[in-house]
PDB file of C-alpha atoms in Angstrom:
ATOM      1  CA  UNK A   1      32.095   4.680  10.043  1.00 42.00           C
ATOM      2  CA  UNK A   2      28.977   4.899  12.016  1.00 45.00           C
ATOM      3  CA  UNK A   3      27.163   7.340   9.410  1.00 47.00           C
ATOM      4  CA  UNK A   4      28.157   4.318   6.708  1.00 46.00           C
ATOM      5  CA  UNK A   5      26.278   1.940   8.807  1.00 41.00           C
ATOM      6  CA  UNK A   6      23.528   3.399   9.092  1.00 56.00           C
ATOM      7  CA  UNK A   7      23.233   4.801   5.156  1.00 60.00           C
ATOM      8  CA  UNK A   8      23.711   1.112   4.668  1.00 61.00           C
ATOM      9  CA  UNK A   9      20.280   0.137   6.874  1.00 74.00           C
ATOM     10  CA  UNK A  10      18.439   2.504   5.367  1.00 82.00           C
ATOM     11  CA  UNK A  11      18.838   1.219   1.958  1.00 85.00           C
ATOM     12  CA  UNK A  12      18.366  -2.136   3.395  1.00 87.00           C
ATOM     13  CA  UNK A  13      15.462  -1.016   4.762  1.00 88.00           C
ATOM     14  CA  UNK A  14      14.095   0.697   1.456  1.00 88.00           C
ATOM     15  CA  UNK A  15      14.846  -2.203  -0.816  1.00 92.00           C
ATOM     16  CA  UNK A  16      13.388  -4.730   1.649  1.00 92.00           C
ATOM     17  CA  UNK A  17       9.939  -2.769   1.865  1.00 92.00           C
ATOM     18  CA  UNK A  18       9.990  -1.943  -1.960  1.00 93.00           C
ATOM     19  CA  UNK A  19      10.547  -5.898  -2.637  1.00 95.00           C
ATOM     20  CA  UNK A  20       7.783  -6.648  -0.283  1.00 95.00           C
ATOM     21  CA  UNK A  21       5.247  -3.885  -2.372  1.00 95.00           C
ATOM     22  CA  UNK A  22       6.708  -5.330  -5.513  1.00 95.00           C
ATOM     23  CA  UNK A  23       6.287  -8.842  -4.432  1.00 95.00           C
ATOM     24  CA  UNK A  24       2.475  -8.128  -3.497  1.00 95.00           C
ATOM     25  CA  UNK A  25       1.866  -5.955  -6.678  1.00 95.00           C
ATOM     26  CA  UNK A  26       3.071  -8.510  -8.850  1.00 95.00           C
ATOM     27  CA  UNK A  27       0.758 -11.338  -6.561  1.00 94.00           C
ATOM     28  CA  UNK A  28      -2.710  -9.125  -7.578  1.00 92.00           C
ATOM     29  CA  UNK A  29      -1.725  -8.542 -10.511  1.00 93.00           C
ATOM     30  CA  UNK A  30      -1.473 -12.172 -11.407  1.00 93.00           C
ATOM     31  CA  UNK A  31      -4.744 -13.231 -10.070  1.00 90.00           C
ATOM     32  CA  UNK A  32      -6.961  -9.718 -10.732  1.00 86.00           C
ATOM     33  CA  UNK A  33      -9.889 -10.216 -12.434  1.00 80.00           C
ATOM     34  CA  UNK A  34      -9.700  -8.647 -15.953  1.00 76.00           C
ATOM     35  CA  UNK A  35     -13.797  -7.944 -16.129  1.00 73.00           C
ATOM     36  CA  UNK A  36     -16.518  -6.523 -14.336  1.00 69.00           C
ATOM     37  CA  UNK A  37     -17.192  -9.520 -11.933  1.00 70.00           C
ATOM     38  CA  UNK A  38     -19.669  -9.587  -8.926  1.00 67.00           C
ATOM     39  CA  UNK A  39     -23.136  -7.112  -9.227  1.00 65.00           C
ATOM     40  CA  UNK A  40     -24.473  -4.738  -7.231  1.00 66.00           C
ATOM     41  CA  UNK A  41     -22.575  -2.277  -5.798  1.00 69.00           C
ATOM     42  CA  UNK A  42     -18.999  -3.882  -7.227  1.00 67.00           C
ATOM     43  CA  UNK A  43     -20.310  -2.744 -10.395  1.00 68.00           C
ATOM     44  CA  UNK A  44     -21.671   0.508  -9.279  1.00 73.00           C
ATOM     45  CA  UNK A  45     -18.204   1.177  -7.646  1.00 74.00           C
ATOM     46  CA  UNK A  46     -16.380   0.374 -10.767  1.00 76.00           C
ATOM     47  CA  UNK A  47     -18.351   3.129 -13.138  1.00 75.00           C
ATOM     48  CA  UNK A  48     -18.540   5.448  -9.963  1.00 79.00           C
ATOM     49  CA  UNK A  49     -15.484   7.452 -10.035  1.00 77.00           C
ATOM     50  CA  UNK A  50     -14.953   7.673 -13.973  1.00 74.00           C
ATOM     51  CA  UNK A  51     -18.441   9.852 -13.501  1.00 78.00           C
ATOM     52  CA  UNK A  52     -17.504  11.279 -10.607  1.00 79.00           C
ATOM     53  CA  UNK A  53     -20.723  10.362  -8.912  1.00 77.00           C
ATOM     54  CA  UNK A  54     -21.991   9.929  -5.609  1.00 80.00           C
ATOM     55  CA  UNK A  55     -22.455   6.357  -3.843  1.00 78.00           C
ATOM     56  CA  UNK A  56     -25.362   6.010  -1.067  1.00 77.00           C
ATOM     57  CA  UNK A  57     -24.219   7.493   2.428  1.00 82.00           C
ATOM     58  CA  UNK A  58     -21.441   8.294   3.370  1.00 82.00           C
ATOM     59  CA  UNK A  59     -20.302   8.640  -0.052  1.00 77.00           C
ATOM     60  CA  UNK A  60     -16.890   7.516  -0.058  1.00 83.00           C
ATOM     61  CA  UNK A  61     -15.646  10.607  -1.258  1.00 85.00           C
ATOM     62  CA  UNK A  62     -11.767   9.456  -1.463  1.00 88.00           C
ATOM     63  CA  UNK A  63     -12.469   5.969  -3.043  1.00 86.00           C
ATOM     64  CA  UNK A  64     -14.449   8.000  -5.904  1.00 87.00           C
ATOM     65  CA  UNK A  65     -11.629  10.726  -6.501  1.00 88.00           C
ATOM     66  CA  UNK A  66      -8.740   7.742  -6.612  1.00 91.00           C
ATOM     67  CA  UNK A  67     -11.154   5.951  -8.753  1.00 89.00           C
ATOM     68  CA  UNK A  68     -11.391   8.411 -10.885  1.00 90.00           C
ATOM     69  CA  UNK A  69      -7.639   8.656 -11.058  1.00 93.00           C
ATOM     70  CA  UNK A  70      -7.489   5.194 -12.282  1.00 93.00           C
ATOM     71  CA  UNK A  71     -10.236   5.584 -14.290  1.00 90.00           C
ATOM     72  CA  UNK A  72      -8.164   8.303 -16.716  1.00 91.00           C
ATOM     73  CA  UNK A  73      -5.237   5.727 -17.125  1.00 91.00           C
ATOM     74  CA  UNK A  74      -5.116   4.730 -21.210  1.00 92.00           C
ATOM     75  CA  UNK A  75      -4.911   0.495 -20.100  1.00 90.00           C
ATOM     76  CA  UNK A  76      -7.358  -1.947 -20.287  1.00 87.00           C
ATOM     77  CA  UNK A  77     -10.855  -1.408 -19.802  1.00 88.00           C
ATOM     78  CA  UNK A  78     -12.663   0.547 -17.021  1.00 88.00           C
ATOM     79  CA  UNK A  79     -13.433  -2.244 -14.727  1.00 86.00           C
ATOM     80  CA  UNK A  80      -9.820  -3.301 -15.399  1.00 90.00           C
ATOM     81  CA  UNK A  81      -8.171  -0.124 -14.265  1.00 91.00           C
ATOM     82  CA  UNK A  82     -10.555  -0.271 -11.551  1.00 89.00           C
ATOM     83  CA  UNK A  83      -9.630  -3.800 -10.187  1.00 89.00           C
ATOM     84  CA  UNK A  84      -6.164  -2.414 -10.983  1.00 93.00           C
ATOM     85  CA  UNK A  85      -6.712   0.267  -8.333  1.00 93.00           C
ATOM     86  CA  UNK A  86      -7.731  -2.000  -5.238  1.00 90.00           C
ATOM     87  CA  UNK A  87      -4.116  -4.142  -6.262  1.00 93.00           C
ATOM     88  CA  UNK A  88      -2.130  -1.075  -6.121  1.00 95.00           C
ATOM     89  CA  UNK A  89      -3.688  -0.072  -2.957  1.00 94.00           C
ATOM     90  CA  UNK A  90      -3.285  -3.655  -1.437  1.00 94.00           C
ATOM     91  CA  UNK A  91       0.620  -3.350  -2.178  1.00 95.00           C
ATOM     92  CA  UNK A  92       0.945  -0.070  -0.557  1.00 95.00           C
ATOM     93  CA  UNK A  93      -0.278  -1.590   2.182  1.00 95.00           C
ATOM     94  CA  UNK A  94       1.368  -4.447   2.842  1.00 95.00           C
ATOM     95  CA  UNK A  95       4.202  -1.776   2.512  1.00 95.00           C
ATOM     96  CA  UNK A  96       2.967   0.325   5.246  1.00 95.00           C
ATOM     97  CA  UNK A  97       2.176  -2.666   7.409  1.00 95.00           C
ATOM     98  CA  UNK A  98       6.654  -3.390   6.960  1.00 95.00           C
ATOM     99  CA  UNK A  99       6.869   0.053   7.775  1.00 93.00           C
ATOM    100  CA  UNK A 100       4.366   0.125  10.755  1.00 94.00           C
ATOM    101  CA  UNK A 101       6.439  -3.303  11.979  1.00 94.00           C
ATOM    102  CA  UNK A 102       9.770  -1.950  11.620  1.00 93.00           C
ATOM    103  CA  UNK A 103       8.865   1.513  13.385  1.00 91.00           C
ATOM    104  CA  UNK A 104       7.428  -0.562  16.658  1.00 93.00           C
ATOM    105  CA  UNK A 105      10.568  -2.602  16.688  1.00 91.00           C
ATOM    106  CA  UNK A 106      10.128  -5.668  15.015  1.00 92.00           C
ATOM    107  CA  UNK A 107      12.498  -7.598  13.252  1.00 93.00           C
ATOM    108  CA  UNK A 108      12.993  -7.714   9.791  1.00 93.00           C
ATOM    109  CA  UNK A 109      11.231 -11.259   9.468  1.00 94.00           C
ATOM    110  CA  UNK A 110       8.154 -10.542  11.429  1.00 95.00           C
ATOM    111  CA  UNK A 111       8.228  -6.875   9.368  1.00 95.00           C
ATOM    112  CA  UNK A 112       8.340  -9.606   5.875  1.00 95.00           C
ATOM    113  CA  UNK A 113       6.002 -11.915   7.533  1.00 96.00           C
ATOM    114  CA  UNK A 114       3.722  -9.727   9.078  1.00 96.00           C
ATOM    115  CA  UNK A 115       3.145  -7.812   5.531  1.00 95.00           C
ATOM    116  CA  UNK A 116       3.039 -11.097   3.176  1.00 93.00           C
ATOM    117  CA  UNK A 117       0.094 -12.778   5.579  1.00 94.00           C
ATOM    118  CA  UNK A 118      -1.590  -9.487   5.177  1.00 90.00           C
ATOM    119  CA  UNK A 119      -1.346 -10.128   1.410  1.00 88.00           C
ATOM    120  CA  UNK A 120      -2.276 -13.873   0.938  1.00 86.00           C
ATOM    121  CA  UNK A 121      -5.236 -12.797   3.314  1.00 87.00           C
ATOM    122  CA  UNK A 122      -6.869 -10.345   1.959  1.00 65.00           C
TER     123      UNK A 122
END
């Protein structure tokens, strides 16, 4: 009975924190720019990684690599899939920030809370 319990928390846990990335993921994606947008180095950072080239220092090394990840994916246009990018990496986050709430012992609410203000803040 106990081991039921607690199978039934962890999926109550799981689809809480996936509905919370969902939830986010489908908030960017809503209001992402389609286009290039901005100048400077927005631009530069879009066309970095689908060259695989080197920003000024430090580099950024794992921003260019992911970027370039994105930059392979057959949707949209580059600056697109880019923009695309920073949205899926602003959902994982708000998911690790449910996580991170839930693993210092916070309820489920604050965990929800906590994760969504993250969101509409950024």
């Amino acid at each position: 009975m106990i081991t039921a319990v607690r199978t039934e928390k962890r999926w109550t846990e799981w689809l809480t924190g996936g509905a919370v990335v969902l939830l986010t993921l489908a908030t960017y994606l809503v209001t992402m720019y389609p286009g290039l947008g901005g100048g400077g180095d927005a631009a530069k950072f879009r066309y970095l990684g689908h060259v695989l080239g080197t920003a000024h220092p430090p580099g950024y090394p794992l921003y260019t690599l992911v970027s370039w990840l994105f930059s392979v994916l057959p949707v949209g246009s580059l600056a697109y899939r880019i923009n695309l990018m920073s949205a899926v990496c602003g959902a994982l986050a708000a998911g690790a920030t449910y996580v991170s709430v839930r693993s210092l012992g916070g309820a489920r609410a604050a965990a929800v809370a906590a994760a969504l203000l993250l969101e509409l803040a950024a």
